[in-house]
Structure formats: C-alpha cells, structure tokens
C-alpha positions as a Markdown table, in Angstrom:
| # | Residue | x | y | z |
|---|---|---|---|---|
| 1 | Unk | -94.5 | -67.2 | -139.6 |
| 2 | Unk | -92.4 | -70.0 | -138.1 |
| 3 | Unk | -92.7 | -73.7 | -138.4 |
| 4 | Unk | -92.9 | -75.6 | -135.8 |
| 5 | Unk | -91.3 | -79.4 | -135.3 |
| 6 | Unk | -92.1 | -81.0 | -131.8 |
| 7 | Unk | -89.3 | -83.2 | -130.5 |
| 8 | Unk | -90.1 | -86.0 | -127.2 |
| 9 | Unk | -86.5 | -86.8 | -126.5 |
| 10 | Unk | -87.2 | -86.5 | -122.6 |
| 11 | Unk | -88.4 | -89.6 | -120.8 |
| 12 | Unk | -91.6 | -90.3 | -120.7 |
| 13 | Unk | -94.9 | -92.3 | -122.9 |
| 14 | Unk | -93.9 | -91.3 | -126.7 |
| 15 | Unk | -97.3 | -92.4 | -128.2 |
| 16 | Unk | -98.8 | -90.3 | -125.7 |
| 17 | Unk | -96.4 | -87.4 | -126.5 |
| 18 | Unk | -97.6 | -87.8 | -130.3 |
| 19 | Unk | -101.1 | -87.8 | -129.6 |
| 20 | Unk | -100.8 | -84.6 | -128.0 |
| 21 | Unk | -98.5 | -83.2 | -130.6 |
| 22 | Unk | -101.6 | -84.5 | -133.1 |
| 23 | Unk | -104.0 | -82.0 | -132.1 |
| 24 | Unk | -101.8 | -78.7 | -131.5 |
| 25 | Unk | -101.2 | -76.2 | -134.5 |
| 26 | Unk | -97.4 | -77.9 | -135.1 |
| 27 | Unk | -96.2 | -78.4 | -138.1 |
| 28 | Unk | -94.2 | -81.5 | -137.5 |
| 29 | Unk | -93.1 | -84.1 | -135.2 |
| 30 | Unk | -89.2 | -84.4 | -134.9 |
| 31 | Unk | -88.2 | -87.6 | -134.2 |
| 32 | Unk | -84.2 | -88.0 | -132.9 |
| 33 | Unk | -83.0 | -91.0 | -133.6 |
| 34 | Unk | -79.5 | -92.4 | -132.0 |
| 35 | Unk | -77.8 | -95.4 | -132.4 |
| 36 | Unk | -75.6 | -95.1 | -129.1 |
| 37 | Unk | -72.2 | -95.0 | -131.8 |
| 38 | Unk | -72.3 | -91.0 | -133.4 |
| 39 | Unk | -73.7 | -89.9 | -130.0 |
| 40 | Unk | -73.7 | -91.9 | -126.8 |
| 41 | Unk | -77.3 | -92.3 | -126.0 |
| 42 | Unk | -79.2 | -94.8 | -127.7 |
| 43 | Unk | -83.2 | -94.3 | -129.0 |
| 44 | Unk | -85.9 | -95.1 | -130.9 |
| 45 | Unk | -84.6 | -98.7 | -132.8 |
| 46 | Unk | -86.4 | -99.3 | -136.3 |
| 47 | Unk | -89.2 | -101.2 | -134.5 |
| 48 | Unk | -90.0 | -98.4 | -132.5 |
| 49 | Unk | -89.5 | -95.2 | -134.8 |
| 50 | Unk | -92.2 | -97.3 | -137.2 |
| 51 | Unk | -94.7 | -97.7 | -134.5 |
| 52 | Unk | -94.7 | -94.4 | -133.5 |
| 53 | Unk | -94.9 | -93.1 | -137.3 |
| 54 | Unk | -98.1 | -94.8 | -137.5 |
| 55 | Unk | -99.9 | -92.8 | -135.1 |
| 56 | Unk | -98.7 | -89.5 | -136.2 |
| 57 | Unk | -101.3 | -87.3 | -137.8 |
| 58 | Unk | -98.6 | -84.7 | -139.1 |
| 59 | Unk | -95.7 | -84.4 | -141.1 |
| 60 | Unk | -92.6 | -86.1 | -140.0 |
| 61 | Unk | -89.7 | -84.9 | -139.5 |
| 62 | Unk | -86.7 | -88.0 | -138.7 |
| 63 | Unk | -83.4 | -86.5 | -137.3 |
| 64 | Unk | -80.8 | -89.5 | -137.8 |
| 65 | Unk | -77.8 | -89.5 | -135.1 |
| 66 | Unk | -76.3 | -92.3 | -136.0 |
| 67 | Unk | -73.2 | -93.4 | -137.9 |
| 68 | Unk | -74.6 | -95.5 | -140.8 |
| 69 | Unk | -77.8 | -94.3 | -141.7 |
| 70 | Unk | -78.6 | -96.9 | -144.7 |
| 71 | Unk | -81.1 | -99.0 | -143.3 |
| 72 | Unk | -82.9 | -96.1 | -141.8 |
| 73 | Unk | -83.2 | -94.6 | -144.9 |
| 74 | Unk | -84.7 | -97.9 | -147.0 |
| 75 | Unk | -87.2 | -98.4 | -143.9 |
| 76 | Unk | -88.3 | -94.5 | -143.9 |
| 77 | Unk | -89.0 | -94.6 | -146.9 |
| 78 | Unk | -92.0 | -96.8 | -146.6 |
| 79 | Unk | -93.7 | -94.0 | -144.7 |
| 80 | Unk | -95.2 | -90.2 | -144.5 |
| 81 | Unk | -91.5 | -88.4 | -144.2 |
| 82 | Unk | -91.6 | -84.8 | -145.3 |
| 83 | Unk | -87.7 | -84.9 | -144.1 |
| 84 | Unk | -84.7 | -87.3 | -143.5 |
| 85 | Unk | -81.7 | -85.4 | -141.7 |
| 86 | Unk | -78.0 | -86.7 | -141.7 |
| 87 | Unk | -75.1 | -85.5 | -139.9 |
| 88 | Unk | -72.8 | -84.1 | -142.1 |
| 89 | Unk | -69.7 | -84.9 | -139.7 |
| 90 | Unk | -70.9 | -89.0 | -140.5 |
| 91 | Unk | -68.6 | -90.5 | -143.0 |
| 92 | Unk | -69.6 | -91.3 | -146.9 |
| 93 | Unk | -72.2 | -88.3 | -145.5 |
| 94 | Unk | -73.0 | -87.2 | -149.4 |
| 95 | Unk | -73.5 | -91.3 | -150.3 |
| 96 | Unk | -76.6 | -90.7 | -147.8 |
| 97 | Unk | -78.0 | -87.6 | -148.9 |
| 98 | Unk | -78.0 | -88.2 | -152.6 |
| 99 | Unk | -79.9 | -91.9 | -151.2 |
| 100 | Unk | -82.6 | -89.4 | -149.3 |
| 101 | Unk | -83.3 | -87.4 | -152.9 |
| 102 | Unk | -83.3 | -90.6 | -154.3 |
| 103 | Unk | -85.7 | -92.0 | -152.5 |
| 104 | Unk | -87.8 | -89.0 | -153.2 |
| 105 | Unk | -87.7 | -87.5 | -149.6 |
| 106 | Unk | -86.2 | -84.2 | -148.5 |
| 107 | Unk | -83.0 | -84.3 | -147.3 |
| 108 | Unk | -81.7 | -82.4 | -143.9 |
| 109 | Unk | -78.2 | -81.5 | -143.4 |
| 110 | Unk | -77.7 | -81.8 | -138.9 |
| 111 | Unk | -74.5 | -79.7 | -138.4 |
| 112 | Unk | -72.9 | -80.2 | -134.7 |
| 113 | Unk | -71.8 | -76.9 | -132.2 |
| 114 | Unk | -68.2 | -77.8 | -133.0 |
| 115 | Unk | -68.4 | -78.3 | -136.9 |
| 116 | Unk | -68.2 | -74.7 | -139.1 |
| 117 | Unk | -71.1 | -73.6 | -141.4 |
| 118 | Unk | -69.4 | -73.4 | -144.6 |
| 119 | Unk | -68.8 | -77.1 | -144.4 |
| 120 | Unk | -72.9 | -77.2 | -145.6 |
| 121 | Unk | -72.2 | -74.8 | -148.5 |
| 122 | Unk | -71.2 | -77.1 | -151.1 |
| 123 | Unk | -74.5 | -79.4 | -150.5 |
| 124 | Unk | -76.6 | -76.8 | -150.1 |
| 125 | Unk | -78.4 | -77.5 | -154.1 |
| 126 | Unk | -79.3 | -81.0 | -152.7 |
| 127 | Unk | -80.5 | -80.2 | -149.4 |
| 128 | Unk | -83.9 | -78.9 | -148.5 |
| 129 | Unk | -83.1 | -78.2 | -144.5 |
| 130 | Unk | -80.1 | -77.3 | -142.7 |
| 131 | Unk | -80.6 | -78.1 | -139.0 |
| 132 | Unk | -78.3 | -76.2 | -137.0 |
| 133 | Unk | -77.7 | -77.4 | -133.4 |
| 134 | Unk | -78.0 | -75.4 | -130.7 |
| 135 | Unk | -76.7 | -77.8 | -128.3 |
| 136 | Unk | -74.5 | -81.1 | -128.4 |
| 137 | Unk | -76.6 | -83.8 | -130.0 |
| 138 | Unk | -78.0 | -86.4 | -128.1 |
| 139 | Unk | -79.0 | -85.2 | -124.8 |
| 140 | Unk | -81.7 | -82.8 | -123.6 |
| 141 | Unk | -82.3 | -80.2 | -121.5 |
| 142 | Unk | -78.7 | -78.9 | -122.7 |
| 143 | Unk | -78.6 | -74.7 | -122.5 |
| 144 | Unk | -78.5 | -72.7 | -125.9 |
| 145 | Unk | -74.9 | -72.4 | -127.3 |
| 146 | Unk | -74.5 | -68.7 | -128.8 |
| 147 | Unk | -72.7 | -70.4 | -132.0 |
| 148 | Unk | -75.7 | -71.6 | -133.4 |
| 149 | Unk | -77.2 | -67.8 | -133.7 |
| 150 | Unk | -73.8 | -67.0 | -135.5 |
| 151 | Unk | -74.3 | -70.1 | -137.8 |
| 152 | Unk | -78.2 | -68.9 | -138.4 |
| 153 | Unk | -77.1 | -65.2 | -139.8 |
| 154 | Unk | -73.5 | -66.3 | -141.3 |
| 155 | Unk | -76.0 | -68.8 | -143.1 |
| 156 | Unk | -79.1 | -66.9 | -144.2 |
| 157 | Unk | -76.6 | -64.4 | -145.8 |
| 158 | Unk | -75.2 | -67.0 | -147.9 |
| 159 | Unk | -78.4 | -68.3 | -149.2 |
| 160 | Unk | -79.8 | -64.9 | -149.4 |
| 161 | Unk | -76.7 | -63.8 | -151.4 |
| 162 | Unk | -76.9 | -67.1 | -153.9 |
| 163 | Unk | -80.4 | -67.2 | -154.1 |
| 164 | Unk | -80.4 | -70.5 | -152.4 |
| 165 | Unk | -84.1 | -71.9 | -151.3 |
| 166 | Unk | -83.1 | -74.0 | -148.4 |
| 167 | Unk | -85.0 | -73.9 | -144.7 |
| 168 | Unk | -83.2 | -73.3 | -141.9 |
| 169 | Unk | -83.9 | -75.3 | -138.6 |
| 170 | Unk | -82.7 | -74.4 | -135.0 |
| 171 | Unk | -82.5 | -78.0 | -132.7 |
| 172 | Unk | -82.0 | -77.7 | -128.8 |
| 173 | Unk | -81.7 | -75.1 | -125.7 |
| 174 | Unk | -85.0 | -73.4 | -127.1 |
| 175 | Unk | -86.3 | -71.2 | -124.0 |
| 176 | Unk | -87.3 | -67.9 | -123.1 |
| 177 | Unk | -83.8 | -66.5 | -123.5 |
| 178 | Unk | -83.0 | -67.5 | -126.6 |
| 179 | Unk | -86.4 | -66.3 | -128.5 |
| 180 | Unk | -84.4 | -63.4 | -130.1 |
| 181 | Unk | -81.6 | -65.3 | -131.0 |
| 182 | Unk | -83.2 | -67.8 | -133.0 |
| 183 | Unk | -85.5 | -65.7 | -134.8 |
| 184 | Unk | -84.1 | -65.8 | -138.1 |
| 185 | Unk | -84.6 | -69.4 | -138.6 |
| 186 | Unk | -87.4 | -70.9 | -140.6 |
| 187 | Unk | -88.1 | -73.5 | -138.6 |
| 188 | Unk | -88.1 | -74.1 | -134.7 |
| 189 | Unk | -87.4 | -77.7 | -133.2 |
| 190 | Unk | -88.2 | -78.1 | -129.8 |
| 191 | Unk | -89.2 | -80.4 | -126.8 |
| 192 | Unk | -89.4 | -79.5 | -123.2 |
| 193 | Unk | -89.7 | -75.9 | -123.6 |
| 194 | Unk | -93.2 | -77.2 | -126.0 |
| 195 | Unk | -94.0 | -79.6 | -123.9 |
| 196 | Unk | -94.5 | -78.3 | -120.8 |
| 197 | Unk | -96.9 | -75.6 | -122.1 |
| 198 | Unk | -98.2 | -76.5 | -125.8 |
| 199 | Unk | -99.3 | -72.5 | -125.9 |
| 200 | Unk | -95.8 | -71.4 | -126.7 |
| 201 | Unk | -95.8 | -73.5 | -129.9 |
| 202 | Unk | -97.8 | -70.0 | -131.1 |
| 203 | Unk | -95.1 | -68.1 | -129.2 |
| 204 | Unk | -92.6 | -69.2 | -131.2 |
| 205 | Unk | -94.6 | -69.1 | -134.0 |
| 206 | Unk | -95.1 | -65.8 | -134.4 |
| 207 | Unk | -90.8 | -64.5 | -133.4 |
C-alpha cells in the first residue's frame, strides 16, 4: 500500500487545509517551501512554516526549494519532521544533507525534470527519500511530465539491484491519467487532485 503526503501549494486558508488533512487516512502533510531564488515563487517564510507545523496532527514532510537551506534546517529541527528534502541541483547540496542526518532527521533527495537520475546514486546510503518531480518545481497545477515514470523504474531497478532501502516519492501533475504511471513509487505527493476530493487519497492508496 502507498503512502500518502498531502501538499496545499494552491491558494487558499493553509491552517484550514491542515485541519482537513488531520482527520483523513494521510500519511503526511508536504509542506513546499520556496524562497523566490531556486524557483521563482516565494512561500511559506520560517514564521509561517512553524505556525502551521503546530497544528499538524501528522508526520511532516518539509520539501525545501530554496537555494541555502541552513537556517531551515536548524529551525526544523525544533519540531515533529519525519523528513527534510533538498534539491540536489542547490550548491554545497551534500554539506546539507549530511546537516539533515545530523540533526537526526531523514533526509530527502528533490531531483528536478531536467536533472538525470543517476545524479542521486552516489547519495543514495545517506538518503532515506528520493522525490522525483513530476513537474517543474514551484508552481501547481503543472501536467505530469512522462520523465518522471522513466526516473521511477530506471530508479527502483538500481535500488532493487544494490539492495538499497530508500523510498521513492512522486511530487506534481498527480491525476487520473497518470495513476498507472506512478505506481511504482512508494510514496505519492499530491494537492489539488487530493484536495478537491479527500476520497481519492484511498485511490491512490491502493495503485
């Protein structure tokens, strides 16, 4: 069975998102962060990721878009996380992942459409996550690219084949289409497609 991470990045009351996310059967809440510098939009400052955190009854799971993740990381660390994920296309990215570990949190690996797969591999003993995006980062409503489906098998071989225990995670353009395209990954990350009908977070459980 799937896991299921509910993301809010559409416009709208966020606490009001989360306290709808609280009493469905998700596993997580994904929260995208951007700091208007890796992608262009800008969301959720410090202030307001922690205020939001508060509220949420479930594991949290912090998706970092943003150039210099440092301080995020030191703040985060003050609450519930279950995961921290980087983009591995930010520079001194591995600085930032072995700071995740060490702040005993799980660290993500976010890998962009345009960046290849087997950049991941050699980090793949660190990481617990690999979130592969299936759109550009930082903007919804963004249709399913078919590269991430390539990137979800050329990857599950590879950590099949190596015996590698790492979750993979599928981020953006989840729909109706693209159910048996994603259906190798171990977790599912979505917003709008959840949000307008909270019964399809058991759809997409059980692909």
């Amino acid at each position: 069975m799937k896991e299921i991470s509910v993301s809010f990045l559409k416009e709208g009351n966020y606490k009001e998102y989360i306290r709808q996310i609280n009493e469905t059967d998700a596993d997580y809440i994904h929260f995208d962060v951007m700091d208007g510098k890796f992608v262009q939009t800008k969301n959720l400052p410090l202030k307001d990721l922690t205020s939001l955190l508060k509220i949420s009854t479930k594991k949290n799971d912090v998706h970092l878009m943003v150039e210099n993740p440092n301080k995020y990381i030191e703040t985060l660390s003050l609450y519930n996380i279950e995961y921290i994920t980087i983009h591995i296309e930010i520079n001194n990215f591995e600085k930032y992942l072995d700071k995740i570990i060490n702040y005993g949190i799980k660290a993500g690996i976010a890998i962009s459409p345009e960046t290849n797969i087997e950049k991941v591999y050699p980090y793949l003993t660190k990481a617990k996550e690999v979130l592969i995006m299936g759109v550009h980062p930082g903007k919804s409503g963004q249709e399913f690219l078919d590269i991430a489906e390539d990137k979800i098998i050329k990857l599950k071989k590879y950590l099949n084949n190596n015996n590698i225990d790492v979750k993979i995670a599928i981020d953006g353009g989840v729909n109706d289409q693209v159910l048996d395209k994603i259906k190798e990954a171990d977790i599912i990350v979505s917003a709008s497609y959840i949000l307008n009908d909270f019964h399809n977070i058991q759809k997409l459980k059980e692909l």
